[in-house]
Coordinates of C-alpha atoms in Angstrom, one line a residue:
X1 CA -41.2 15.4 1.5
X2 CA -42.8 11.8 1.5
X3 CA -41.3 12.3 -2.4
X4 CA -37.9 13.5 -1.3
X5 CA -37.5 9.8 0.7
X6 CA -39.1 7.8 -2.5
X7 CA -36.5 9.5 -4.0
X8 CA -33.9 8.6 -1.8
X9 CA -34.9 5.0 -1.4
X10 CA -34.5 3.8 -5.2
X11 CA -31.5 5.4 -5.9
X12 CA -27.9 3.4 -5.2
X13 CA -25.4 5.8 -5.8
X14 CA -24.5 6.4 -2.2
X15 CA -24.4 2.2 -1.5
X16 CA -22.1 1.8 -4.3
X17 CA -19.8 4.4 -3.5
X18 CA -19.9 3.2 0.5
X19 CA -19.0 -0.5 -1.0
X20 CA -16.4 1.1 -2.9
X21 CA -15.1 3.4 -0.1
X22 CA -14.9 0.0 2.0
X23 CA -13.1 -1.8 -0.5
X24 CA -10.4 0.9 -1.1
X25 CA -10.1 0.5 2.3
X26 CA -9.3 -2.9 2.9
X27 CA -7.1 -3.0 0.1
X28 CA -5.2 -0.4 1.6
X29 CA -5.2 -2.4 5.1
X30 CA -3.8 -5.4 3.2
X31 CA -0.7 -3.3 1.3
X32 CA -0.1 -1.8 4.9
X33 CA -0.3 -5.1 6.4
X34 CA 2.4 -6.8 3.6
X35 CA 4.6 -3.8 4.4
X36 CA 4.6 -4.3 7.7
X37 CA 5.3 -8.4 7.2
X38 CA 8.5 -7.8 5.4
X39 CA 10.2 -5.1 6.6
X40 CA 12.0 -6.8 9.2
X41 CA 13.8 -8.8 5.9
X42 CA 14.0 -6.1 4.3
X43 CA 15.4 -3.7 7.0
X44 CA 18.3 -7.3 7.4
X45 CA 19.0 -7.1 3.8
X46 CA 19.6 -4.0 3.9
X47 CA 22.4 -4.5 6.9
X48 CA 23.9 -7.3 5.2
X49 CA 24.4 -5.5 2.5
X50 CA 25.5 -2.8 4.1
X51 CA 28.2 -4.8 5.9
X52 CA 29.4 -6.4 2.3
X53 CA 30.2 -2.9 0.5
X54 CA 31.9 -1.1 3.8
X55 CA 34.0 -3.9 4.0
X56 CA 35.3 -3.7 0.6
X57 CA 37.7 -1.0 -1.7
X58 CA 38.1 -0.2 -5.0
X59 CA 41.7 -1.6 -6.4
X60 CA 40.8 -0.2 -10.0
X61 CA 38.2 0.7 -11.8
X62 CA 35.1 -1.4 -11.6
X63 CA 36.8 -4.4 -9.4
X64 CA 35.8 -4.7 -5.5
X65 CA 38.3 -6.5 -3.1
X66 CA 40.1 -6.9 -0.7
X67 CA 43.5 -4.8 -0.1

């Protein structure tokens, strides 16, 4: 047993995977935190744009205008 824990104190496998578990982590906190900071522009964009192209019509082929 007391060979078991001499064992298990010298070794760092586990630490270095717990730093990288906490690292994955936080970088995936920081992309869901970025999402969550634009979206609001993006979801605004996305109704201007909207707004542009539903009120427009094709007069021929490849032009946008007006009727």
């Amino acid at each position: 047993m007391i060979k078991f824990i001499n064992n298990f104190c010298k070794e760092e496998d586990g630490a270095v995977t717990v730093d990288w578990v906490v690292l994955t982590a936080a970088v995936v906190g920081l992309g869901v935190a970025g999402v969550a900071t634009v979206k609001g522009g993006v979801d605004s964009l996305a109704g201007n744009v909207e707004t542009a192209l539903s009120g427009g019509s094709v007069i021929s082929l490849g032009t946008l205008g007006q009727e």
